[in-house]
Amino acid sequence: MINKNDIIEKAYECGFGDIGFTTADPFDSQRELLQKREKEYEWVVKMGLDLIAGTDPKQIFPEAKAIIVLMEIYFKEAYPSSMESYFGRCYLDDDRIIRDRLTQRIKAFRSFLKEHGINSKVPFNLPHRVAAARAGMGTFGKNCLFYSNKVVCQGSWVLPIAVVVDHEFSPGDPTLGVGCPEWCKNTCMIACPTDALKGPCKIDPTQCISFLTYYGKGITPVALREPMGLWVYGCDHCQNVCPRNAPWLAKELPVNQKVAVMVEDFKLNQLLHMDKAYFNSRIWPHMFYMSDKDLWRWKMNSARAMGNSLDDAYLPDLLKAFRNNEDERVLGMMAWAMGRIGGAKAKRALNDLLPGRDGLVREEILLALERS
């Protein structure tokens, strides 16, 4: 039977930044939190993810005796600014669909365990951040994110991966507290544009920009459009302003070439005009929380980002897309975007689009004309 050091060595060989061990005991505090805030997380249940069941490793894997936590760094390389300004970094090099990198490394690690008589499971509903903290691998930020105590200059650019195993290992010393410095003036909470952070380690996920970009219902409320800024899919705002992340952000990292070649496909005008075939072949393999049934939301988010860019170079694209679209949520946001950009050209375009419009679209055009 292999020992703990053999497993640690294999984790590093597989390219993980850190590794920790904890027990397979239930995550009672997490269960209590989820039960207390049931309404705020009911959207997860509707998606078919049972977070309550995930708080008991033995409910997932009856033979569970320990949890090995692998620390994946998703920000090893820099991303083009034209990508990280609009998309959360953790989604830019996500291979959960194409399964050609991280998935293969997890598979190699689990195969190693299997070869040495250890069975494992990698459940997605287990509280992986809490598992990492219980394994002593880092602490939490007031923004609810996990901060490594070893990699990325002790920043939050990490993804803990919990591997439940049927073999006992001595656990690490838990570090379940908040590690934010006393001198930090709640920067993340103050900076959150949509007020999703309600207090230290307390988030309303349905107000988080990330949630709103891929799960928001209907046209984005007017009050949230400017605060959501340029984000099209995901958000890194609370991480970008965090002083704990400043050391890593200051590093000069090599550019991720895989993401660099995606730049053209992910330009706002391409997203605004894309059809289902374009989406399914070029976008969905990388960012898959929305299916082609949600193409309207991609277009709506892209239009909002165009508006918040204040760049009148986007006006021709907005006008063209308006005339080639039928979804009132998209049309309404494109009208808002033209009004947000403002100027004589935008006003002329909006006046030209108004005749014959009714309902939501007419309301949005009139609102846009007021501000343009």
Coordinates of C-alpha atoms in Angstrom, one line a residue:
M1 CA 0.0 0.0 0.0
I2 CA 1.3 3.5 -0.9
N3 CA 1.8 6.0 1.9
K4 CA 0.8 9.7 2.2
N5 CA 4.1 10.9 0.8
D6 CA 3.7 8.8 -2.3
I7 CA 0.3 10.4 -2.9
I8 CA 1.6 13.9 -2.3
E9 CA 4.4 13.3 -4.8
K10 CA 1.9 12.0 -7.4
A11 CA -0.3 15.1 -6.9
Y12 CA 2.6 17.4 -7.8
E13 CA 3.6 15.1 -10.7
C14 CA 0.0 15.6 -12.0
G15 CA 0.5 19.3 -12.0
F16 CA -1.5 20.3 -8.9
G17 CA -0.2 23.2 -6.9
D18 CA -0.9 21.8 -3.4
I19 CA -2.5 18.8 -1.7
G20 CA -4.2 18.3 1.7
F21 CA -6.0 15.6 3.7
T22 CA -9.0 15.7 5.9
T23 CA -11.5 13.3 7.4
A24 CA -14.7 12.0 5.8
D25 CA -16.7 13.4 8.7
P26 CA -19.9 15.3 7.8
F27 CA -19.7 19.1 7.2
D28 CA -22.2 19.9 9.8
S29 CA -21.6 23.7 9.8
Q30 CA -22.1 23.8 6.1
R31 CA -25.3 21.8 6.3
E32 CA -26.7 24.2 9.0
L33 CA -25.8 27.2 6.8
L34 CA -27.5 25.7 3.8
Q35 CA -30.6 24.9 5.8
K36 CA -30.7 28.4 7.3
R37 CA -30.4 30.0 3.9
E38 CA -32.5 27.5 2.0
K39 CA -34.3 30.2 -0.1
E40 CA -31.1 31.8 -1.3
Y41 CA -29.9 28.4 -2.7
E42 CA -33.1 26.9 -4.0
W43 CA -32.0 27.7 -7.5
V44 CA -29.2 25.2 -7.1
V45 CA -31.7 22.5 -6.1
K46 CA -33.8 23.3 -9.2
M47 CA -30.7 22.6 -11.3
G48 CA -30.5 19.1 -9.8
L49 CA -27.5 19.7 -7.5
D50 CA -28.2 18.4 -4.0
L51 CA -25.9 20.5 -1.8
I52 CA -27.3 19.1 1.5
A53 CA -26.4 15.5 0.4
G54 CA -22.9 16.8 -0.4
T55 CA -22.3 17.8 3.2
D56 CA -22.1 14.1 4.2
P57 CA -19.3 12.3 2.3
K58 CA -20.6 8.9 3.3
Q59 CA -23.9 9.7 1.7
I60 CA -22.0 10.2 -1.6
F61 CA -19.6 7.3 -1.1
P62 CA -20.6 4.9 1.8
E63 CA -17.0 3.5 2.0
A64 CA -15.5 7.0 2.5
K65 CA -12.8 7.2 5.1
A66 CA -10.9 10.4 4.1
I67 CA -10.9 13.3 1.6
I68 CA -7.9 14.2 -0.4
V69 CA -8.0 17.8 -1.6
L70 CA -6.1 18.8 -4.8
M71 CA -5.4 22.5 -5.4
E72 CA -5.7 23.5 -9.0
I73 CA -4.4 26.9 -10.0
Y74 CA -6.5 28.4 -12.8
F75 CA -4.5 31.6 -13.2
K76 CA -1.0 30.3 -13.9
E77 CA -0.8 32.3 -17.0
A78 CA -2.0 35.8 -18.0
Y79 CA -5.1 36.2 -20.1
P80 CA -5.6 38.8 -22.8
S81 CA -7.1 42.0 -21.3
S82 CA -9.8 41.8 -24.0
M83 CA -10.9 38.5 -22.4
E84 CA -10.5 39.0 -18.7
S85 CA -12.3 42.4 -18.8
Y86 CA -15.5 40.6 -19.9
F87 CA -15.2 37.0 -18.6
G88 CA -14.3 35.5 -15.2
R89 CA -10.8 34.0 -15.3
C90 CA -11.9 30.7 -14.0
Y91 CA -14.0 30.1 -17.1
L92 CA -11.4 31.1 -19.7
D93 CA -9.5 27.8 -19.6
D94 CA -12.2 25.5 -18.4
D95 CA -12.0 22.0 -19.9
R96 CA -15.0 20.4 -18.3
I97 CA -16.6 19.9 -21.7
I98 CA -13.6 19.2 -23.9
R99 CA -11.8 17.3 -21.1
D100 CA -8.3 17.6 -22.5
R101 CA -6.3 19.0 -19.5
L102 CA -7.6 19.2 -15.9
T103 CA -10.0 16.3 -16.4
Q104 CA -7.1 14.1 -17.7
R105 CA -4.9 15.0 -14.7
I106 CA -7.6 14.2 -12.2
K107 CA -8.1 10.9 -14.0
A108 CA -4.4 10.1 -13.9
F109 CA -4.4 10.9 -10.1
R110 CA -7.4 8.6 -9.5
S111 CA -5.9 5.9 -11.6
F112 CA -2.8 6.0 -9.5
L113 CA -4.9 5.6 -6.4
K114 CA -6.9 2.7 -8.0
E115 CA -3.7 0.9 -9.0
H116 CA -2.7 0.9 -5.3
G117 CA -6.0 -0.3 -4.0
I118 CA -7.7 3.0 -3.2
N119 CA -11.1 3.7 -4.6
S120 CA -12.3 7.3 -5.0
K121 CA -15.1 9.6 -6.1
V122 CA -15.0 13.3 -7.1
P123 CA -18.4 14.7 -6.2
F124 CA -19.3 18.2 -7.4
N125 CA -21.8 18.8 -4.6
L126 CA -19.3 18.3 -1.7
P127 CA -18.3 21.7 -0.2
H128 CA -14.8 21.7 -1.7
R129 CA -13.7 25.0 -0.3
V130 CA -14.7 24.0 3.2
A131 CA -12.9 20.7 2.7
A132 CA -9.7 22.5 1.7
A133 CA -9.9 24.7 4.8
R134 CA -10.6 21.7 7.0
A135 CA -7.4 20.1 5.4
G136 CA -5.5 23.2 6.5
M137 CA -4.7 24.4 3.0
G138 CA -5.8 28.0 3.4
T139 CA -8.5 30.4 4.8
F140 CA -11.5 32.2 3.6
G141 CA -11.9 35.8 2.4
K142 CA -14.8 38.0 3.4
N143 CA -15.9 37.6 -0.2
C144 CA -16.6 33.9 0.5
L145 CA -13.7 32.7 -1.7
F146 CA -10.9 30.3 -0.6
Y147 CA -7.4 31.7 -0.3
S148 CA -4.5 29.3 -0.5
N149 CA -1.8 29.5 2.1
K150 CA 0.8 28.1 -0.3
V151 CA 0.3 29.0 -4.0
V152 CA -0.5 32.1 -6.1
C153 CA 1.1 34.3 -3.4
Q154 CA -1.7 33.1 -1.0
G155 CA -4.4 34.4 -3.3
S156 CA -7.8 33.1 -4.4
W157 CA -7.0 32.0 -8.0
V158 CA -7.5 28.4 -7.1
L159 CA -10.0 25.6 -7.5
P160 CA -10.0 23.0 -4.7
I161 CA -10.9 19.5 -5.9
A162 CA -12.2 17.1 -3.3
V163 CA -11.4 13.4 -3.9
V164 CA -13.3 11.1 -1.5
V165 CA -11.4 7.9 -0.8
D166 CA -11.9 4.6 1.0
H167 CA -8.6 4.7 2.9
E168 CA -7.7 6.6 6.0
F169 CA -5.0 9.3 6.1
S170 CA -3.9 11.6 8.9
P171 CA -5.7 14.9 8.5
G172 CA -4.2 18.3 8.4
D173 CA -4.9 21.0 11.0
P174 CA -8.1 22.9 10.0
T175 CA -7.8 26.6 9.1
L176 CA -11.5 27.4 8.8
G177 CA -11.3 31.1 9.7
V178 CA -11.2 34.3 7.7
G179 CA -7.7 35.3 6.8
C180 CA -8.3 38.9 5.8
P181 CA -5.9 41.4 7.4
E182 CA -7.3 43.7 10.0
W183 CA -6.3 46.8 8.0
C184 CA -8.5 45.8 5.1
K185 CA -11.5 48.0 5.2
N186 CA -13.9 45.4 3.8
T187 CA -12.8 46.3 0.3
C188 CA -14.6 43.5 -1.4
M189 CA -18.0 44.2 0.2
I190 CA -17.7 47.9 -0.5
A191 CA -16.6 47.4 -4.1
C192 CA -19.3 44.8 -5.0
P193 CA -21.4 46.8 -7.6
T194 CA -24.6 44.8 -7.0
D195 CA -24.3 44.6 -3.2
A196 CA -24.2 40.8 -3.3
L197 CA -21.8 40.7 -0.4
K198 CA -24.1 41.3 2.6
G199 CA -21.4 41.0 5.2
P200 CA -18.2 39.0 6.0
C201 CA -18.6 35.6 4.4
K202 CA -22.2 36.2 3.6
I203 CA -23.3 36.4 0.0
D204 CA -26.7 36.6 -1.7
P205 CA -25.7 34.4 -4.8
T206 CA -28.8 35.7 -6.7
Q207 CA -27.4 39.2 -6.6
C208 CA -23.8 38.2 -7.6
I209 CA -22.9 39.4 -11.1
S210 CA -21.6 36.0 -12.0
F211 CA -25.0 34.5 -11.2
L212 CA -26.9 37.3 -13.0
T213 CA -24.8 36.8 -16.2
Y214 CA -25.8 33.2 -16.7
Y215 CA -28.9 32.6 -14.6
G216 CA -30.6 35.9 -14.5
K217 CA -34.3 35.8 -15.4
G218 CA -35.7 38.1 -18.0
I219 CA -34.2 41.4 -19.1
T220 CA -31.7 42.7 -16.5
P221 CA -33.4 45.2 -14.2
V222 CA -32.4 48.8 -15.0
A223 CA -30.9 49.3 -11.6
L224 CA -28.4 46.5 -12.2
R225 CA -27.3 47.3 -15.8
E226 CA -24.6 49.9 -15.1
P227 CA -23.3 48.1 -11.9
M228 CA -22.8 44.9 -14.0
G229 CA -20.4 46.9 -16.1
L230 CA -18.6 45.0 -18.9
W231 CA -19.1 41.5 -17.5
V232 CA -20.6 39.1 -20.0
Y233 CA -20.0 35.8 -18.3
G234 CA -18.8 35.6 -14.7
C235 CA -17.1 38.3 -12.6
D236 CA -13.8 38.8 -10.9
H237 CA -14.5 42.2 -9.3
C238 CA -14.2 41.2 -5.7
Q239 CA -11.0 39.3 -6.5
N240 CA -9.5 42.1 -8.5
V241 CA -9.9 44.7 -5.7
C242 CA -8.8 42.3 -2.9
P243 CA -5.4 43.3 -1.3
R244 CA -4.7 39.6 -0.7
N245 CA -4.6 39.1 -4.5
A246 CA -2.5 42.1 -5.3
P247 CA 0.9 40.2 -5.1
W248 CA -0.2 37.7 -7.8
L249 CA -1.8 40.4 -10.0
A250 CA 1.5 42.3 -10.0
K251 CA 3.4 39.4 -11.5
E252 CA 4.3 39.4 -15.2
L253 CA 3.0 36.0 -16.3
P254 CA 3.3 34.4 -19.8
V255 CA 0.1 34.7 -21.8
N256 CA -2.1 31.7 -22.0
Q257 CA -1.9 30.9 -25.7
K258 CA -4.9 28.7 -25.8
V259 CA -7.1 31.6 -24.6
A260 CA -5.2 34.1 -26.9
V261 CA -6.5 32.3 -30.0
M262 CA -10.1 32.5 -28.6
V263 CA -10.0 36.3 -28.6
E264 CA -11.6 36.9 -32.0
D265 CA -14.4 34.4 -31.4
F266 CA -15.3 36.1 -28.1
K267 CA -15.4 39.7 -29.3
L268 CA -18.6 41.4 -28.3
N269 CA -19.8 42.0 -31.8
Q270 CA -19.3 38.3 -32.6
L271 CA -21.4 37.3 -29.6
L272 CA -24.1 39.8 -30.4
H273 CA -24.6 38.5 -34.0
M274 CA -23.9 34.7 -33.4
D275 CA -26.3 32.0 -34.3
K276 CA -26.7 28.6 -32.6
A277 CA -24.1 26.9 -34.8
Y278 CA -21.5 29.5 -33.9
F279 CA -22.4 29.3 -30.2
N280 CA -22.3 25.5 -30.1
S281 CA -19.0 25.1 -31.9
R282 CA -17.0 28.1 -30.5
I283 CA -18.5 29.3 -27.3
W284 CA -20.3 26.5 -25.5
P285 CA -17.3 24.2 -25.2
H286 CA -15.6 26.8 -23.0
M287 CA -18.5 28.5 -21.2
F288 CA -21.4 26.0 -20.9
Y289 CA -23.6 27.2 -18.0
M290 CA -26.0 28.4 -20.7
S291 CA -27.2 26.3 -23.6
D292 CA -28.2 27.5 -27.0
K293 CA -31.7 28.0 -25.6
D294 CA -30.2 30.9 -23.7
L295 CA -28.6 32.5 -26.7
W296 CA -30.8 35.6 -25.9
R297 CA -29.0 36.0 -22.6
W298 CA -25.6 36.0 -24.2
K299 CA -26.8 38.6 -26.7
M300 CA -28.4 40.7 -24.0
N301 CA -25.2 40.6 -21.8
S302 CA -23.1 41.5 -24.8
A303 CA -25.3 44.5 -25.7
R304 CA -25.2 45.7 -22.0
A305 CA -21.4 45.4 -22.1
M306 CA -21.3 47.4 -25.3
G307 CA -23.4 50.1 -23.7
N308 CA -21.3 50.3 -20.6
S309 CA -18.2 50.6 -22.8
L310 CA -19.5 54.0 -23.9
D311 CA -17.8 53.3 -27.3
D312 CA -19.9 54.6 -30.2
A313 CA -18.0 52.3 -32.5
Y314 CA -20.5 49.6 -31.3
L315 CA -23.6 51.6 -32.6
P316 CA -23.6 50.1 -36.1
D317 CA -23.5 46.5 -34.6
L318 CA -26.3 47.4 -32.1
L319 CA -28.4 48.8 -34.9
K320 CA -27.8 45.9 -37.2
A321 CA -28.5 43.3 -34.5
F322 CA -31.7 45.2 -33.5
R323 CA -33.1 44.9 -37.0
N324 CA -32.2 41.2 -37.1
N325 CA -33.5 40.1 -33.7
E326 CA -37.0 39.3 -32.4
D327 CA -36.4 38.6 -28.7
E328 CA -37.8 41.6 -26.8
R329 CA -35.2 41.1 -23.9
V330 CA -32.4 41.5 -26.4
L331 CA -34.1 44.3 -28.3
G332 CA -34.8 46.2 -25.0
M333 CA -31.1 45.8 -23.9
M334 CA -29.8 47.0 -27.3
A335 CA -32.0 50.1 -27.0
W336 CA -30.7 50.7 -23.5
A337 CA -27.1 50.3 -24.7
M338 CA -27.6 52.8 -27.5
G339 CA -29.0 55.3 -24.9
R340 CA -26.1 54.5 -22.6
I341 CA -23.6 55.3 -25.3
G342 CA -25.5 58.4 -26.2
G343 CA -24.8 61.1 -28.7
A344 CA -26.5 62.3 -31.9
K345 CA -25.9 59.1 -33.8
A346 CA -27.5 57.0 -31.0
K347 CA -30.5 59.4 -30.7
R348 CA -31.1 59.2 -34.5
A349 CA -31.0 55.5 -34.5
L350 CA -33.4 55.2 -31.5
N351 CA -35.9 57.6 -33.2
D352 CA -35.7 55.5 -36.4
L353 CA -36.4 52.3 -34.4
L354 CA -39.3 53.7 -32.4
P355 CA -42.2 53.6 -35.0
G356 CA -44.3 50.5 -34.7
R357 CA -42.8 49.3 -31.5
D358 CA -44.9 48.5 -28.4
G359 CA -44.6 46.9 -25.0
L360 CA -41.3 46.4 -23.4
V361 CA -39.3 47.4 -26.5
R362 CA -41.1 50.7 -26.8
E363 CA -40.6 51.4 -23.1
E364 CA -36.8 50.7 -23.4
I365 CA -36.5 52.9 -26.5
L366 CA -38.3 55.8 -24.8
L367 CA -36.1 55.4 -21.7
A368 CA -33.0 55.3 -23.9
L369 CA -34.1 58.5 -25.7
E370 CA -34.5 60.3 -22.4
R371 CA -30.9 59.7 -21.5
S372 CA -29.3 60.0 -24.9

